[in-house]
Amino acid sequence: MKDREIFAGLMSGTSLDGVDTALASFQGELPETIATSFTPFPSDLKYKLHHLAVADSWRPDELFAAESQLTLLYAEAINDLLQSADIDRSRIHAIGCHGQTIRHRPAINWPYTCQLGNPSLLAEKTGITVIADFRRRDIAAGGEGAPLAPAFHMHVLQHRFPNCAVVNIGGIANITQWSEKANAVVGFDCGPGNILMDAWCSQAFQQNCDHGGQIARTGSINHALLQEMKKEPFFSLSAPKSTGRELFNHDWLQANLQKTASVDDRDILATLTELTAQTICEALNTNTLTHLFVCGGGAHNLFLMERLSRHLPGILVKGTDSAGIDPDFMEAMAFAWLAMRTLARLPGNIPAVTRAQGERILGAIYPA
């Protein structure tokens, strides 16, 4: 333990379920996961963050109050994990904190991205150096600012799986794919992951998600609704591209439901599951693809995993745990790794993925 450089990663995504925390070392050929934890959002914080993500405008007081509450939860997640893992905070070189995205607009005249999380407060409450604000440097260089995890996906998998794709199915689904023949990588957001399924589960079934896909499995795909949703212009955009809750949200779903005849609640959920599966599979280049590894909450939706396999005959579809990385903590591990890259003055983006003008060192450093 004393010889290892340990980094922490914090990730809270568009699913708004809570905070994934990982402690990891990156000195070997494969990353070593030292300890992980999940800290759920209290209901009031989840409500505030959801409101900020969909509201047309914010009051400064509500914005910064939510940011402070979120940051204190980040600090609690770090401090509790260090205590449970019996690791002294002096062993942690830095925390990579992604923050909570409440707006991501890289394609407008004045592009911007906004992640809540006060790195100064986090450094103060943990006594550990914090690396944050990873996305804005890539946007400043002409990029999308997202996705950033593909560099980590390649780092841990490319040498073992030369013709492979990774899909992170959080609130939004994003793909990383590379092939030995093309000697190139692509990475982009391909559409909704769990975000619409979770929203419908909450509205129709008073559940935060469809555990294992059990409800969707009892429904039938409504092809009229599916085709209506697939008319969304985002799906036909060429990569690189990125999106978020500002597009795929409750209002988007309701607008599509109003364009089709009345559909049973279970059929709607089955159709939303199929939308996620189809938009992922149609975004992949299957010519040389041998493996699709799934991480994020979607890896636990067995019905969704079956639909992915059905659309990808001859391709092995598995959770990233089969490749040695816990699917629940792949993204937290990625931001721990990006923090390590920042301190080492190494680039963290892939220009072919984000469309940035070149490789850039990402993030800002907030010393302990």
mmCIF file of N, CA and C in Angstrom, residues 8-12 18-24 35-39 77-78 81 328-329 331-333:
data_model
loop_
_atom_site.group_PDB
_atom_site.id
_atom_site.type_symbol
_atom_site.label_atom_id
_atom_site.label_comp_id
_atom_site.label_asym_id
_atom_site.label_seq_id
_atom_site.Cartn_x
_atom_site.Cartn_y
_atom_site.Cartn_z
ATOM 1 N N ALA A 8 -8.391 9.237 -6.170
ATOM 2 C CA ALA A 8 -9.827 9.057 -5.948
ATOM 3 C C ALA A 8 -10.589 9.636 -7.129
ATOM 4 N N GLY A 9 -11.708 9.012 -7.459
ATOM 5 C CA GLY A 9 -12.578 9.525 -8.514
ATOM 6 C C GLY A 9 -13.993 9.656 -7.993
ATOM 7 N N LEU A 10 -14.632 10.775 -8.330
ATOM 8 C CA LEU A 10 -16.028 11.025 -7.948
ATOM 9 C C LEU A 10 -16.850 11.217 -9.215
ATOM 10 N N MET A 11 -17.961 10.513 -9.318
ATOM 11 C CA MET A 11 -18.817 10.650 -10.498
ATOM 12 C C MET A 11 -20.276 10.643 -10.074
ATOM 13 N N SER A 12 -21.008 11.667 -10.484
ATOM 14 C CA SER A 12 -22.471 11.660 -10.365
ATOM 15 C C SER A 12 -23.022 12.077 -11.717
ATOM 16 N N GLY A 18 -27.027 9.192 -7.354
ATOM 17 C CA GLY A 18 -26.097 9.386 -6.264
ATOM 18 C C GLY A 18 -24.669 9.520 -6.755
ATOM 19 N N VAL A 19 -23.729 9.296 -5.851
ATOM 20 C CA VAL A 19 -22.311 9.530 -6.116
ATOM 21 C C VAL A 19 -21.549 8.207 -6.104
ATOM 22 N N ASP A 20 -20.852 7.929 -7.190
ATOM 23 C CA ASP A 20 -19.939 6.789 -7.240
ATOM 24 C C ASP A 20 -18.549 7.285 -6.860
ATOM 25 N N THR A 21 -17.910 6.582 -5.922
ATOM 26 C CA THR A 21 -16.574 6.950 -5.465
ATOM 27 C C THR A 21 -15.645 5.755 -5.616
ATOM 28 N N ALA A 22 -14.473 5.993 -6.152
ATOM 29 C CA ALA A 22 -13.502 4.913 -6.344
ATOM 30 C C ALA A 22 -12.125 5.381 -5.907
ATOM 31 N N LEU A 23 -11.393 4.497 -5.255
ATOM 32 C CA LEU A 23 -9.973 4.688 -4.960
ATOM 33 C C LEU A 23 -9.210 3.698 -5.818
ATOM 34 N N ALA A 24 -8.198 4.185 -6.533
ATOM 35 C CA ALA A 24 -7.518 3.320 -7.500
ATOM 36 C C ALA A 24 -6.048 3.683 -7.616
ATOM 37 N N ALA A 35 -10.831 0.501 -3.416
ATOM 38 C CA ALA A 35 -12.084 0.551 -2.660
ATOM 39 C C ALA A 35 -13.093 1.366 -3.449
ATOM 40 N N THR A 36 -14.371 1.031 -3.278
ATOM 41 C CA THR A 36 -15.443 1.756 -3.959
ATOM 42 C C THR A 36 -16.619 1.934 -3.015
ATOM 43 N N SER A 37 -17.465 2.913 -3.336
ATOM 44 C CA SER A 37 -18.699 3.095 -2.570
ATOM 45 C C SER A 37 -19.709 3.856 -3.402
ATOM 46 N N PHE A 38 -20.967 3.703 -3.040
ATOM 47 C CA PHE A 38 -22.056 4.470 -3.651
ATOM 48 C C PHE A 38 -22.785 5.216 -2.547
ATOM 49 N N THR A 39 -22.967 6.518 -2.735
ATOM 50 C CA THR A 39 -23.671 7.356 -1.773
ATOM 51 C C THR A 39 -24.919 7.917 -2.445
ATOM 52 N N ALA A 77 -18.682 11.386 1.009
ATOM 53 C CA ALA A 77 -18.418 10.129 0.306
ATOM 54 C C ALA A 77 -16.935 9.771 0.370
ATOM 55 N N ILE A 78 -16.059 10.759 0.154
ATOM 56 C CA ILE A 78 -14.612 10.524 0.220
ATOM 57 C C ILE A 78 -14.194 10.156 1.633
ATOM 58 N N LEU A 81 -15.396 6.690 2.749
ATOM 59 C CA LEU A 81 -14.709 5.582 2.080
ATOM 60 C C LEU A 81 -13.293 5.413 2.624
ATOM 61 N N ASP A 328 -20.205 -0.548 -12.322
ATOM 62 C CA ASP A 328 -20.775 0.566 -11.564
ATOM 63 C C ASP A 328 -19.760 1.674 -11.305
ATOM 64 N N PHE A 329 -18.464 1.371 -11.455
ATOM 65 C CA PHE A 329 -17.448 2.351 -11.072
ATOM 66 C C PHE A 329 -16.461 2.662 -12.188
ATOM 67 N N GLU A 331 -16.766 4.849 -14.597
ATOM 68 C CA GLU A 331 -16.636 6.288 -14.823
ATOM 69 C C GLU A 331 -15.918 6.972 -13.662
ATOM 70 N N ALA A 332 -16.176 6.554 -12.443
ATOM 71 C CA ALA A 332 -15.432 7.105 -11.311
ATOM 72 C C ALA A 332 -13.950 6.778 -11.431
ATOM 73 N N MET A 333 -13.643 5.566 -11.862
ATOM 74 C CA MET A 333 -12.247 5.186 -12.102
ATOM 75 C C MET A 333 -11.641 6.069 -13.192
#
